[in-house]
PDB file of C-alpha atoms and ligand atoms in Angstrom:
ATOM      1  CA  MET A   1       0.202   0.019  -0.130  1.00  0.00           C
ATOM      2  CA  PRO A   2       1.300   3.434  -0.422  1.00  0.00           C
ATOM      3  CA  PHE A   3       1.897   6.090   1.384  1.00  0.00           C
ATOM      4  CA  SER A   4       3.177   9.769   2.094  1.00  0.00           C
ATOM      5  CA  TYR A   5       5.768  10.767   4.792  1.00  0.00           C
ATOM      6  CA  SER A   6       3.058  12.890   5.970  1.00  0.00           C
ATOM      7  CA  GLN A   7       0.209   9.840   6.669  1.00  0.00           C
ATOM      8  CA  LEU A   8       3.327   7.590   8.506  1.00  0.00           C
ATOM      9  CA  SER A   9       3.833  11.121  10.133  1.00  0.00           C
ATOM     10  CA  VAL A  10       0.488  11.474  11.701  1.00  0.00           C
ATOM     11  CA  TYR A  11       0.152   7.764  12.583  1.00  0.00           C
ATOM     12  CA  ARG A  12       3.908   8.293  14.495  1.00  0.00           C
ATOM     13  CA  THR A  13       2.637  10.895  15.776  1.00  0.00           C
ATOM     14  CA  CYS A  14      -1.086   9.351  17.705  1.00  0.00           C
ATOM     15  CA  PRO A  15      -2.244   6.575  16.018  1.00  0.00           C
ATOM     16  CA  THR A  16      -6.497   8.103  16.751  1.00  0.00           C
ATOM     17  CA  GLN A  17      -5.389  10.881  14.906  1.00  0.00           C
ATOM     18  CA  TYR A  18      -4.665   8.788  11.918  1.00  0.00           C
ATOM     19  CA  GLU A  19      -7.685   7.219  11.992  1.00  0.00           C
ATOM     20  CA  PHE A  20      -9.590  10.305  12.431  1.00  0.00           C
ATOM     21  CA  ALA A  21      -8.000  11.606   9.195  1.00  0.00           C
ATOM     22  CA  ARG A  22      -7.553   8.843   7.168  1.00  0.00           C
ATOM     23  CA  ILE A  23     -10.115   5.568   8.473  1.00  0.00           C
ATOM     24  CA  LYS A  24     -12.977   7.920   9.085  1.00  0.00           C
ATOM     25  CA  LYS A  25     -12.141  10.879   7.360  1.00  0.00           C
ATOM     26  CA  ILE A  26     -13.393  12.908   9.739  1.00  0.00           C
ATOM     27  CA  PRO A  27     -13.148  17.063   7.943  1.00  0.00           C
ATOM     28  CA  ARG A  28     -11.076  18.777   9.281  1.00  0.00           C
ATOM     29  CA  GLN A  29     -10.354  23.153   9.457  1.00  0.00           C
ATOM     30  CA  ILE A  30      -7.252  24.396   8.143  1.00  0.00           C
ATOM     31  CA  SER A  31      -4.797  26.026  10.993  1.00  0.00           C
ATOM     32  CA  ALA A  32      -3.407  29.028  10.835  1.00  0.00           C
ATOM     33  CA  GLY A  33      -0.065  27.567  11.389  1.00  0.00           C
ATOM     34  CA  GLU A  34      -0.926  24.951   8.374  1.00  0.00           C
ATOM     35  CA  SER A  35      -2.136  28.272   5.772  1.00  0.00           C
ATOM     36  CA  PHE A  36       1.209  30.044   6.396  1.00  0.00           C
ATOM     37  CA  GLY A  37       2.905  27.440   5.699  1.00  0.00           C
ATOM     38  CA  SER A  38       1.370  26.811   2.403  1.00  0.00           C
ATOM     39  CA  SER A  39       1.707  30.314   1.268  1.00  0.00           C
ATOM     40  CA  VAL A  40       5.164  30.058   2.447  1.00  0.00           C
ATOM     41  CA  HIS A  41       5.223  26.836   0.113  1.00  0.00           C
ATOM     42  CA  ASN A  42       3.959  28.030  -2.354  1.00  0.00           C
ATOM     43  CA  THR A  43       5.664  31.533  -3.052  1.00  0.00           C
ATOM     44  CA  LEU A  44       9.007  29.357  -2.567  1.00  0.00           C
ATOM     45  CA  SER A  45       7.885  26.764  -5.105  1.00  0.00           C
ATOM     46  CA  LYS A  46       6.971  29.790  -7.304  1.00  0.00           C
ATOM     47  CA  TRP A  47       9.861  31.537  -7.314  1.00  0.00           C
ATOM     48  CA  GLY A  48      11.937  28.401  -7.679  1.00  0.00           C
ATOM     49  CA  LYS A  49      10.623  27.619 -11.156  1.00  0.00           C
ATOM     50  CA  ILE A  50      11.086  31.329 -12.250  1.00  0.00           C
ATOM     51  CA  GLU A  51      14.849  29.856 -11.039  1.00  0.00           C
ATOM     52  CA  VAL A  52      14.586  26.983 -12.967  1.00  0.00           C
ATOM     53  CA  GLU A  53      13.367  28.567 -16.011  1.00  0.00           C
ATOM     54  CA  ARG A  54      15.804  31.866 -16.026  1.00  0.00           C
ATOM     55  CA  GLY A  55      18.458  28.904 -15.819  1.00  0.00           C
ATOM     56  CA  LYS A  56      17.143  26.797 -18.930  1.00  0.00           C
ATOM     57  CA  ARG A  57      16.804  30.133 -20.896  1.00  0.00           C
ATOM     58  CA  LYS A  58      20.059  31.238 -19.983  1.00  0.00           C
ATOM     59  CA  GLU A  59      21.368  27.774 -21.796  1.00  0.00           C
ATOM     60  CA  ASP A  60      19.196  28.006 -24.459  1.00  0.00           C
ATOM     61  CA  LYS A  61      20.823  32.246 -25.159  1.00  0.00           C
ATOM     62  CA  ASP A  62      23.987  30.378 -24.600  1.00  0.00           C
ATOM     63  CA  GLN A  63      23.522  28.073 -27.762  1.00  0.00           C
ATOM     64  CA  LEU A  64      21.406  31.012 -29.776  1.00  0.00           C
ATOM     65  CA  THR A  65      23.578  33.834 -29.300  1.00  0.00           C
ATOM     66  CA  LEU A  66      24.642  33.163 -32.892  1.00  0.00           C
ATOM     67  CA  PHE A  67      20.738  33.199 -33.754  1.00  0.00           C
ATOM     68  CA  MET A  68      18.845  35.835 -31.452  1.00  0.00           C
ATOM     69  CA  ASP A  69      20.401  38.931 -30.629  1.00  0.00           C
ATOM     70  CA  ASP A  70      18.088  39.840 -27.740  1.00  0.00           C
ATOM     71  CA  PRO A  71      16.233  36.644 -26.719  1.00  0.00           C
ATOM     72  CA  GLU A  72      13.056  37.184 -24.851  1.00  0.00           C
ATOM     73  CA  GLU A  73      13.315  37.561 -21.109  1.00  0.00           C
ATOM     74  CA  SER A  74      11.253  36.262 -18.560  1.00  0.00           C
ATOM     75  CA  SER A  75       8.854  39.166 -17.109  1.00  0.00           C
ATOM     76  CA  LEU A  76      10.317  38.362 -13.641  1.00  0.00           C
ATOM     77  CA  SER A  77      13.431  38.212 -12.432  1.00  0.00           C
ATOM     78  CA  LEU A  78      14.707  37.136  -9.862  1.00  0.00           C
ATOM     79  CA  THR A  79      14.567  40.237  -7.383  1.00  0.00           C
ATOM     80  CA  SER A  80      13.125  41.005  -3.437  1.00  0.00           C
ATOM     81  CA  ASP A  81      10.176  43.145  -5.743  1.00  0.00           C
ATOM     82  CA  THR A  82       9.227  39.702  -7.577  1.00  0.00           C
ATOM     83  CA  LEU A  83       9.341  37.875  -4.259  1.00  0.00           C
ATOM     84  CA  SER A  84       7.222  39.946  -1.846  1.00  0.00           C
ATOM     85  CA  LEU A  85       4.771  40.141  -5.740  1.00  0.00           C
ATOM     86  CA  LEU A  86       4.634  36.420  -5.265  1.00  0.00           C
ATOM     87  CA  TRP A  87       4.116  36.202  -1.533  1.00  0.00           C
ATOM     88  CA  HIS A  88       1.423  38.403  -1.987  1.00  0.00           C
ATOM     89  CA  GLN A  89      -0.288  36.410  -5.047  1.00  0.00           C
ATOM     90  CA  SER A  90       0.057  33.004  -3.216  1.00  0.00           C
ATOM     91  CA  PHE A  91      -1.560  34.559   0.459  1.00  0.00           C
ATOM     92  CA  ILE A  92      -4.197  32.291   1.931  1.00  0.00           C
ATOM     93  CA  VAL A  93      -6.074  33.458   3.425  1.00  0.00           C
ATOM     94  CA  GLN A  94      -8.247  30.478   5.074  1.00  0.00           C
ATOM     95  CA  GLY A  95      -7.337  29.662   8.651  1.00  0.00           C
ATOM     96  CA  TYR A  96      -6.916  32.984  10.734  1.00  0.00           C
ATOM     97  CA  GLU A  97      -9.608  33.730  13.147  1.00  0.00           C
ATOM     98  CA  ASN A  98      -9.761  37.688  11.851  1.00  0.00           C
ATOM     99  CA  LYS A  99      -8.477  39.578   9.565  1.00  0.00           C
ATOM    100  CA  LYS A 100      -6.101  41.507  12.152  1.00  0.00           C
ATOM    101  CA  ASP A 101      -4.623  37.827  12.333  1.00  0.00           C
ATOM    102  CA  ALA A 102      -5.043  37.443   8.563  1.00  0.00           C
ATOM    103  CA  ASP A 103      -2.804  40.690   7.950  1.00  0.00           C
ATOM    104  CA  ARG A 104       0.131  40.135  10.932  1.00  0.00           C
ATOM    105  CA  ALA A 105       0.170  37.053   9.427  1.00  0.00           C
ATOM    106  CA  ARG A 106       0.287  38.428   5.984  1.00  0.00           C
ATOM    107  CA  GLU A 107       3.256  41.415   7.200  1.00  0.00           C
ATOM    108  CA  LYS A 108       5.407  38.257   9.262  1.00  0.00           C
ATOM    109  CA  GLY A 109       5.820  36.620   5.666  1.00  0.00           C
ATOM    110  CA  GLU A 110       6.408  39.472   3.997  1.00  0.00           C
ATOM    111  CA  ALA A 111       9.785  39.988   6.190  1.00  0.00           C
ATOM    112  CA  MET A 112      10.223  36.577   6.092  1.00  0.00           C
ATOM    113  CA  MET A 113      10.688  36.605   2.070  1.00  0.00           C
ATOM    114  CA  HIS A 114      13.153  40.134   2.903  1.00  0.00           C
ATOM    115  CA  LYS A 115      15.454  37.455   4.895  1.00  0.00           C
ATOM    116  CA  PHE A 116      14.646  34.320   2.890  1.00  0.00           C
ATOM    117  CA  PHE A 117      16.325  36.280  -0.058  1.00  0.00           C
ATOM    118  CA  GLU A 118      18.800  37.923   1.925  1.00  0.00           C
ATOM    119  CA  TRP A 119      19.880  34.171   2.462  1.00  0.00           C
ATOM    120  CA  TRP A 120      19.403  32.803  -1.161  1.00  0.00           C
ATOM    121  CA  GLY A 121      21.999  36.247  -2.563  1.00  0.00           C
ATOM    122  CA  GLN A 122      24.921  34.739  -0.395  1.00  0.00           C
ATOM    123  CA  LYS A 123      25.501  32.040  -3.135  1.00  0.00           C
ATOM    124  CA  ASP A 124      25.707  30.404  -7.229  1.00  0.00           C
ATOM    125  CA  ARG A 125      22.866  28.350  -6.645  1.00  0.00           C
ATOM    126  CA  GLU A 126      22.118  25.090  -8.904  1.00  0.00           C
ATOM    127  CA  VAL A 127      18.257  23.757  -8.723  1.00  0.00           C
ATOM    128  CA  ALA A 128      17.768  20.531  -9.354  1.00  0.00           C
ATOM    129  CA  ALA A 129      14.173  20.225  -8.473  1.00  0.00           C
ATOM    130  CA  ILE A 130      11.372  22.576  -7.428  1.00  0.00           C
ATOM    131  CA  GLU A 131       8.686  20.728  -5.342  1.00  0.00           C
ATOM    132  CA  LYS A 132       9.325  17.271  -7.402  1.00  0.00           C
ATOM    133  CA  GLY A 133       7.340  14.368  -6.086  1.00  0.00           C
ATOM    134  CA  PHE A 134       8.836  11.255  -5.792  1.00  0.00           C
ATOM    135  CA  SER A 135       7.853   7.254  -4.663  1.00  0.00           C
ATOM    136  CA  ILE A 136       9.724   4.296  -3.501  1.00  0.00           C
ATOM    137  CA  GLU A 137      10.211   1.413  -2.582  1.00  0.00           C
ATOM    138  CA  ILE A 138      10.696   0.372   0.423  1.00  0.00           C
ATOM    139  CA  ASP A 139      10.673  -3.319   0.904  1.00  0.00           C
ATOM    140  CA  VAL A 140       7.169  -4.193   0.429  1.00  0.00           C
ATOM    141  CA  ASN A 141       5.893  -0.484   0.729  1.00  0.00           C
ATOM    142  CA  THR A 142       5.722   2.536  -1.481  1.00  0.00           C
ATOM    143  CA  ILE A 143       6.532   5.825   0.239  1.00  0.00           C
ATOM    144  CA  LYS A 144       5.643   9.250  -2.269  1.00  0.00           C
ATOM    145  CA  GLY A 145       6.734  12.622  -0.329  1.00  0.00           C
ATOM    146  CA  ARG A 146       7.903  15.633  -2.368  1.00  0.00           C
ATOM    147  CA  PHE A 147      10.919  17.524  -2.257  1.00  0.00           C
ATOM    148  CA  ASP A 148      10.622  21.647  -1.353  1.00  0.00           C
ATOM    149  CA  ARG A 149      14.135  22.561  -2.799  1.00  0.00           C
ATOM    150  CA  VAL A 150      17.074  20.108  -4.417  1.00  0.00           C
ATOM    151  CA  GLU A 151      20.445  22.079  -4.962  1.00  0.00           C
ATOM    152  CA  GLN A 152      23.046  20.125  -6.882  1.00  0.00           C
ATOM    153  CA  SER A 153      26.726  20.217  -7.572  1.00  0.00           C
ATOM    154  CA  GLU A 154      29.050  18.305 -10.006  1.00  0.00           C
ATOM    155  CA  ASP A 155      28.596  14.718  -7.966  1.00  0.00           C
ATOM    156  CA  SER A 156      26.562  15.733  -4.982  1.00  0.00           C
ATOM    157  CA  VAL A 157      23.090  16.787  -4.399  1.00  0.00           C
ATOM    158  CA  GLN A 158      21.577  19.091  -1.279  1.00  0.00           C
ATOM    159  CA  VAL A 159      18.182  18.376  -0.488  1.00  0.00           C
ATOM    160  CA  ILE A 160      16.575  21.356   1.145  1.00  0.00           C
ATOM    161  CA  ASP A 161      13.478  21.288   3.097  1.00  0.00           C
ATOM    162  CA  TYR A 162      11.128  25.040   4.477  1.00  0.00           C
ATOM    163  CA  LYS A 163       9.777  24.729   7.530  1.00  0.00           C
ATOM    164  CA  THR A 164       8.113  27.706   9.485  1.00  0.00           C
ATOM    165  CA  GLY A 165       7.815  26.469  12.495  1.00  0.00           C
ATOM    166  CA  SER A 166       9.827  26.453  15.836  1.00  0.00           C
ATOM    167  CA  ILE A 167      13.724  25.434  15.290  1.00  0.00           C
ATOM    168  CA  ARG A 168      14.439  22.039  16.207  1.00  0.00           C
ATOM    169  CA  SER A 169      17.187  21.071  18.112  1.00  0.00           C
ATOM    170  CA  GLN A 170      20.252  19.109  16.489  1.00  0.00           C
ATOM    171  CA  LYS A 171      19.419  16.373  18.209  1.00  0.00           C
ATOM    172  CA  GLU A 172      16.226  16.015  16.294  1.00  0.00           C
ATOM    173  CA  VAL A 173      16.668  16.632  12.297  1.00  0.00           C
ATOM    174  CA  ASP A 174      19.668  13.882  13.385  1.00  0.00           C
ATOM    175  CA  GLU A 175      16.278  11.761  13.589  1.00  0.00           C
ATOM    176  CA  ASP A 176      13.791  13.212  11.484  1.00  0.00           C
ATOM    177  CA  LEU A 177      12.053  10.445  10.004  1.00  0.00           C
ATOM    178  CA  GLN A 178      11.265  12.565   6.543  1.00  0.00           C
ATOM    179  CA  LEU A 179      14.645  13.805   6.483  1.00  0.00           C
ATOM    180  CA  SER A 180      15.729   9.752   6.391  1.00  0.00           C
ATOM    181  CA  ILE A 181      12.996   9.630   3.235  1.00  0.00           C
ATOM    182  CA  TYR A 182      14.434  12.392   0.945  1.00  0.00           C
ATOM    183  CA  ALA A 183      18.002  11.079   1.455  1.00  0.00           C
ATOM    184  CA  LEU A 184      16.821   7.855   0.133  1.00  0.00           C
ATOM    185  CA  ALA A 185      14.912   8.633  -2.489  1.00  0.00           C
ATOM    186  CA  SER A 186      17.324  11.494  -3.701  1.00  0.00           C
ATOM    187  CA  GLU A 187      19.749   9.161  -4.265  1.00  0.00           C
ATOM    188  CA  GLU A 188      17.872   7.424  -6.321  1.00  0.00           C
ATOM    189  CA  LEU A 189      16.689   9.922  -8.697  1.00  0.00           C
ATOM    190  CA  PHE A 190      19.037  11.728  -8.791  1.00  0.00           C
ATOM    191  CA  GLY A 191      21.863   8.962  -9.836  1.00  0.00           C
ATOM    192  CA  LYS A 192      23.912  10.900  -6.685  1.00  0.00           C
ATOM    193  CA  PRO A 193      24.335   9.976  -2.791  1.00  0.00           C
ATOM    194  CA  CYS A 194      22.254  12.894  -1.108  1.00  0.00           C
ATOM    195  CA  THR A 195      26.081  14.766   0.784  1.00  0.00           C
ATOM    196  CA  GLU A 196      23.339  17.393   2.953  1.00  0.00           C
ATOM    197  CA  LEU A 197      19.959  17.804   4.545  1.00  0.00           C
ATOM    198  CA  LEU A 198      18.988  21.379   5.676  1.00  0.00           C
ATOM    199  CA  LEU A 199      16.456  22.202   7.028  1.00  0.00           C
ATOM    200  CA  LEU A 200      15.623  25.626   6.572  1.00  0.00           C
ATOM    201  CA  PHE A 201      13.062  27.600   9.259  1.00  0.00           C
ATOM    202  CA  LEU A 202      12.115  30.718   8.037  1.00  0.00           C
ATOM    203  CA  HIS A 203      11.264  33.370  10.411  1.00  0.00           C
ATOM    204  CA  GLU A 204      10.841  36.759  10.140  1.00  0.00           C
ATOM    205  CA  ASP A 205      13.698  37.747  12.145  1.00  0.00           C
ATOM    206  CA  GLY A 206      16.030  35.861   9.969  1.00  0.00           C
ATOM    207  CA  ILE A 207      16.733  32.499   8.499  1.00  0.00           C
ATOM    208  CA  HIS A 208      18.074  29.756  10.455  1.00  0.00           C
ATOM    209  CA  GLU A 209      19.748  26.448   8.568  1.00  0.00           C
ATOM    210  CA  VAL A 210      20.141  23.113  10.897  1.00  0.00           C
ATOM    211  CA  ARG A 211      22.104  20.360   8.088  1.00  0.00           C
ATOM    212  CA  THR A 212      22.382  17.363   8.805  1.00  0.00           C
ATOM    213  CA  ARG A 213      23.389  14.006   7.348  1.00  0.00           C
ATOM    214  CA  ARG A 214      22.568  10.309   7.263  1.00  0.00           C
ATOM    215  CA  SER A 215      25.028   6.965   7.212  1.00  0.00           C
ATOM    216  CA  LYS A 216      23.869   3.214   5.474  1.00  0.00           C
ATOM    217  CA  GLU A 217      23.413   2.494   9.227  1.00  0.00           C
ATOM    218  CA  GLN A 218      20.700   5.621   9.459  1.00  0.00           C
ATOM    219  CA  LEU A 219      19.226   4.592   6.694  1.00  0.00           C
ATOM    220  CA  GLU A 220      17.876   0.495   7.305  1.00  0.00           C
ATOM    221  CA  LYS A 221      16.964   2.341  10.255  1.00  0.00           C
ATOM    222  CA  ALA A 222      14.168   4.210   8.982  1.00  0.00           C
ATOM    223  CA  LYS A 223      13.392   1.209   6.693  1.00  0.00           C
ATOM    224  CA  LYS A 224      12.088  -0.671   9.666  1.00  0.00           C
ATOM    225  CA  GLU A 225      10.694   2.640  11.185  1.00  0.00           C
ATOM    226  CA  ILE A 226       8.742   3.090   8.005  1.00  0.00           C
ATOM    227  CA  ASN A 227       7.975  -0.737   8.251  1.00  0.00           C
ATOM    228  CA  VAL A 228       6.821  -0.486  11.672  1.00  0.00           C
ATOM    229  CA  LEU A 229       4.871   1.805  11.368  1.00  0.00           C
ATOM    230  CA  SER A 230       2.919   0.598   7.855  1.00  0.00           C
ATOM    231  CA  GLU A 231       2.295  -2.332   9.575  1.00  0.00           C
ATOM    232  CA  GLY A 232       0.581  -1.212  12.646  1.00  0.00           C
ATOM    233  CA  ILE A 233      -1.580   1.075  10.370  1.00  0.00           C
ATOM    234  CA  ASP A 234      -2.197  -2.140   8.127  1.00  0.00           C
ATOM    235  CA  GLU A 235      -2.587  -4.118  11.092  1.00  0.00           C
ATOM    236  CA  GLY A 236      -5.831  -1.304  11.996  1.00  0.00           C
ATOM    237  CA  VAL A 237      -3.881  -0.200  14.966  1.00  0.00           C
ATOM    238  CA  PHE A 238      -4.772   2.879  16.360  1.00  0.00           C
ATOM    239  CA  THR A 239      -4.350   3.111  19.624  1.00  0.00           C
ATOM    240  CA  ALA A 240      -4.387   6.727  21.686  1.00  0.00           C
ATOM    241  CA  THR A 241      -0.669   8.184  22.492  1.00  0.00           C
ATOM    242  CA  PRO A 242      -1.408  11.503  23.683  1.00  0.00           C
ATOM    243  CA  SER A 243       1.129  14.285  24.812  1.00  0.00           C
ATOM    244  CA  GLU A 244       0.971  17.539  25.566  1.00  0.00           C
ATOM    245  CA  SER A 245       2.424  18.957  22.333  1.00  0.00           C
ATOM    246  CA  ALA A 246       0.862  16.067  20.500  1.00  0.00           C
ATOM    247  CA  CYS A 247      -2.823  16.958  21.269  1.00  0.00           C
ATOM    248  CA  GLY A 248      -1.942  20.452  21.636  1.00  0.00           C
ATOM    249  CA  ARG A 249      -1.473  21.123  17.893  1.00  0.00           C
ATOM    250  CA  CYS A 250      -4.063  17.983  17.624  1.00  0.00           C
ATOM    251  CA  PRO A 251      -7.012  19.290  15.031  1.00  0.00           C
ATOM    252  CA  TYR A 252      -9.445  16.571  16.289  1.00  0.00           C
ATOM    253  CA  ARG A 253      -8.922  17.323  19.730  1.00  0.00           C
ATOM    254  CA  SER A 254     -12.399  18.798  20.397  1.00  0.00           C
ATOM    255  CA  ILE A 255     -13.807  15.324  19.885  1.00  0.00           C
ATOM    256  CA  CYS A 256     -10.999  13.056  21.162  1.00  0.00           C
ATOM    257  CA  GLU A 257     -11.922  11.417  24.348  1.00  0.00           C
ATOM    258  CA  PHE A 258      -8.278  10.947  25.669  1.00  0.00           C
ATOM    259  CA  SER A 259      -6.795  14.913  24.627  1.00  0.00           C
ATOM    260  CA  VAL A 260      -5.095  15.710  27.547  1.00  0.00           C
ATOM    261  CA  VAL A 261      -5.163  19.797  26.605  1.00  0.00           C
TER     262      VAL A 261
HETATM  263  S1  SF4 B 301      -6.393  14.130  20.750  1.00  0.00           S
HETATM  264 FE1  SF4 B 301      -4.206  13.434  21.445  1.00  0.00          FE
HETATM  265  S2  SF4 B 301      -4.880  11.195  21.744  1.00  0.00           S
HETATM  266 FE2  SF4 B 301      -6.585  12.435  20.365  1.00  0.00          FE
HETATM  267  S3  SF4 B 301      -6.287  12.173  18.640  1.00  0.00           S
HETATM  268 FE3  SF4 B 301      -5.147  13.962  18.941  1.00  0.00          FE
HETATM  269  S4  SF4 B 301      -3.323  13.455  19.459  1.00  0.00           S
HETATM  270 FE4  SF4 B 301      -4.525  11.960  19.523  1.00  0.00          FE
END
């Protein structure tokens, strides 16, 4: 059975939450945090696609300079103003309690985009993929996912994942299952070892990087964990694992008899 990382992640957080969402299919409201995260991802996806397009145009231009004096340029250039425009075009208003909260989030996002632009401009970047979906086989399971951004050099790739939540510790990032899945998928997709996994925490006061890698042993451990989680789902084991952090962020806490918040 195919699973997405987000399904496995919900099951890992609390099997009862998975049951509400995927088995009982109980509708839920999008939260302000989820809405904001989607707005940021959509903006940076559009930005990345312009990067890819302009890189392609440059290649075409290099090949066609003998024949074309002035090849058509993209109407959007890679400037801070463009990024700001993309942010406002991509902003999702759902999820906020009122207009004031939505306006505050919009302002916060704009400040964040300025910080992202500064980070992005620190070096030349070769984009290998933006918002690229993947599907990999792990034993009897198919795991589906999507890379936010992959940069490459001659012999390696760097997977970059955008985050808008609180900054995680190095230990948490070193043990993050999503990043292990990315490491497995990137080698398969790009045919080069994944030399670095980078979580990019976007905040209005700055961009914070947390880097990690995966050894062969860690990847084997991740595969075993994926198998345990998928077996639990297949066997219908949906025992609640309440905790303040899980229930505090759970969209079903108002209807869950096991909630501790
Ligand atoms: S409220 Fe807590 S125990 Fe209930 S489903 Fe959500 S995370 Fe699980």
